[in-house]
């Protein structure tokens, strides 16, 4: 992490593109058998989605990853809260990012507002991550 954090500082954004293979492997690792994630006819014809739905926890992992990569060895995540608000679909490219909203330089504590958004600029998963810098 370079330079020193400041309130309002934006994290470098990262783009993610979930394909069918990543979707299958991710859901298999979670033992997530919900058919909206792997059965296209079920997802579209029964549930009414336009495609296979990306697993919500994967969005949370991308939120975690954007902050973890930004911190590097300079600190660690101490808490994460997020909510899946809008579905992401296999084949879409989504963007993860965030902004520093609180920073205490003496304690080294940080709070960041984070997001995953789609190419229509809809926030799919907003969240708050807290972190602690190494002192």
Short mmCIF file of C-alpha atoms in Angstrom, two decimals:
data_model
loop_
_atom_site.label_atom_id
_atom_site.label_comp_id
_atom_site.label_asym_id
_atom_site.label_seq_id
_atom_site.Cartn_x
_atom_site.Cartn_y
_atom_site.Cartn_z
CA UNK A 1 0.00 0.00 0.00
CA UNK A 2 1.44 3.29 -1.09
CA UNK A 3 0.90 6.21 -0.34
CA UNK A 4 -0.42 6.73 3.18
CA UNK A 5 -4.21 6.25 3.31
CA UNK A 6 -6.44 9.33 3.35
CA UNK A 7 -10.19 9.78 3.70
CA UNK A 8 -11.68 9.80 0.22
CA UNK A 9 -8.84 7.79 -1.32
CA UNK A 10 -10.15 5.37 -3.94
CA UNK A 11 -8.76 1.86 -4.15
CA UNK A 12 -7.59 0.63 -7.55
CA UNK A 13 -10.57 -1.10 -9.15
CA UNK A 14 -10.43 -4.69 -10.32
CA UNK A 15 -12.54 -6.28 -13.04
CA UNK A 16 -13.89 -9.82 -12.69
CA UNK A 17 -15.43 -12.04 -15.32
CA UNK A 18 -17.03 -15.20 -13.96
CA UNK A 19 -17.22 -17.92 -16.57
CA UNK A 20 -18.99 -21.28 -16.39
CA UNK A 21 -15.87 -23.14 -15.18
CA UNK A 22 -15.15 -20.71 -12.33
CA UNK A 23 -18.82 -20.80 -11.37
CA UNK A 24 -18.87 -24.60 -11.27
CA UNK A 25 -15.64 -24.89 -9.29
CA UNK A 26 -16.59 -22.17 -6.81
CA UNK A 27 -20.03 -23.63 -6.08
CA UNK A 28 -18.62 -27.15 -5.85
CA UNK A 29 -16.10 -25.99 -3.24
CA UNK A 30 -19.00 -24.57 -1.19
CA UNK A 31 -21.21 -27.62 -1.75
CA UNK A 32 -23.74 -25.14 -3.13
CA UNK A 33 -26.24 -27.16 -5.14
CA UNK A 34 -28.73 -24.39 -5.90
CA UNK A 35 -29.67 -24.93 -9.53
CA UNK A 36 -29.67 -21.22 -10.43
CA UNK A 37 -25.87 -21.49 -10.48
CA UNK A 38 -25.44 -24.38 -12.93
CA UNK A 39 -28.74 -25.38 -14.62
CA UNK A 40 -29.50 -22.84 -17.37
CA UNK A 41 -33.04 -24.08 -18.18
CA UNK A 42 -33.94 -24.04 -14.47
CA UNK A 43 -32.39 -20.58 -13.89
CA UNK A 44 -34.12 -19.03 -16.91
CA UNK A 45 -37.38 -20.94 -17.29
CA UNK A 46 -38.28 -21.72 -13.67
CA UNK A 47 -36.64 -18.88 -11.71
CA UNK A 48 -36.90 -16.28 -14.50
CA UNK A 49 -33.28 -15.10 -14.48
CA UNK A 50 -31.62 -14.03 -17.74
CA UNK A 51 -28.75 -16.47 -17.13
CA UNK A 52 -26.82 -18.42 -14.51
CA UNK A 53 -26.53 -16.45 -11.27
CA UNK A 54 -23.05 -15.86 -9.86
CA UNK A 55 -22.83 -17.15 -6.28
CA UNK A 56 -23.30 -14.33 -3.76
CA UNK A 57 -20.33 -15.38 -1.62
CA UNK A 58 -18.06 -14.94 -4.66
CA UNK A 59 -19.03 -11.25 -4.73
CA UNK A 60 -18.03 -11.06 -1.06
CA UNK A 61 -14.72 -12.72 -1.87
CA UNK A 62 -14.08 -10.10 -4.56
CA UNK A 63 -14.79 -7.34 -2.01
CA UNK A 64 -12.33 -8.93 0.40
CA UNK A 65 -9.76 -9.40 -2.35
CA UNK A 66 -9.81 -5.77 -3.50
CA UNK A 67 -8.91 -4.55 0.01
CA UNK A 68 -6.48 -7.39 0.79
CA UNK A 69 -4.52 -6.70 -2.41
CA UNK A 70 -4.51 -2.95 -1.70
CA UNK A 71 -3.24 -3.47 1.85
CA UNK A 72 -0.56 -5.96 0.85
CA UNK A 73 1.81 -6.58 3.75
CA UNK A 74 0.99 -3.17 5.29
CA UNK A 75 -2.10 -4.40 7.16
CA UNK A 76 -4.90 -6.87 7.53
CA UNK A 77 -8.66 -6.95 7.27
CA UNK A 78 -10.38 -7.09 10.66
CA UNK A 79 -14.04 -7.13 9.59
CA UNK A 80 -16.32 -7.31 6.59
CA UNK A 81 -20.04 -6.72 6.10
CA UNK A 82 -21.76 -6.80 2.74
CA UNK A 83 -25.14 -7.42 1.21
CA UNK A 84 -26.00 -8.91 -2.17
CA UNK A 85 -28.59 -6.53 -3.62
CA UNK A 86 -28.63 -7.26 -7.36
CA UNK A 87 -27.68 -10.51 -9.09
CA UNK A 88 -24.59 -10.89 -11.24
CA UNK A 89 -24.69 -13.34 -14.12
CA UNK A 90 -22.13 -15.70 -15.59
CA UNK A 91 -20.47 -13.99 -18.53
CA UNK A 92 -20.81 -10.44 -17.17
CA UNK A 93 -17.81 -8.38 -16.25
CA UNK A 94 -18.19 -6.74 -12.84
CA UNK A 95 -15.95 -4.25 -11.06
CA UNK A 96 -14.85 -4.29 -7.43
CA UNK A 97 -13.59 -1.14 -5.74
CA UNK A 98 -13.81 1.01 -2.68
CA UNK A 99 -13.02 4.22 -0.86
CA UNK A 100 -11.39 4.99 2.47
CA UNK A 101 -14.10 6.56 4.67
CA UNK A 102 -12.32 6.64 8.04
CA UNK A 103 -8.65 6.61 8.97
CA UNK A 104 -6.98 7.00 12.35
CA UNK A 105 -3.24 7.40 11.69
CA UNK A 106 -2.33 6.99 15.38
CA UNK A 107 -4.13 3.66 15.73
CA UNK A 108 -3.67 2.61 12.12
CA UNK A 109 -7.35 1.72 11.83
CA UNK A 110 -9.21 2.03 8.52
CA UNK A 111 -12.81 1.80 7.37
CA UNK A 112 -13.59 1.41 3.69
CA UNK A 113 -16.83 1.47 1.74
CA UNK A 114 -16.56 -1.21 -0.92
CA UNK A 115 -18.68 -2.29 -3.86
CA UNK A 116 -19.12 -4.69 -6.71
CA UNK A 117 -20.95 -3.08 -9.63
CA UNK A 118 -21.96 -4.19 -13.10
CA UNK A 119 -21.32 -2.47 -16.43
CA UNK A 120 -24.61 -0.56 -16.00
CA UNK A 121 -23.11 1.04 -12.87
CA UNK A 122 -25.59 -0.77 -10.59
CA UNK A 123 -24.09 -1.63 -7.22
CA UNK A 124 -24.62 -5.36 -6.82
CA UNK A 125 -22.98 -5.74 -3.44
CA UNK A 126 -22.19 -2.78 -1.19
CA UNK A 127 -20.14 -3.33 1.93
CA UNK A 128 -17.97 -2.01 4.71
CA UNK A 129 -14.53 -3.39 5.48
CA UNK A 130 -12.42 -2.51 8.49
CA UNK A 131 -8.66 -2.99 8.52
CA UNK A 132 -5.67 -2.50 10.75
CA UNK A 133 -2.32 -1.26 9.49
CA UNK A 134 0.85 -2.85 10.86
CA UNK A 135 2.68 -0.44 13.15
#
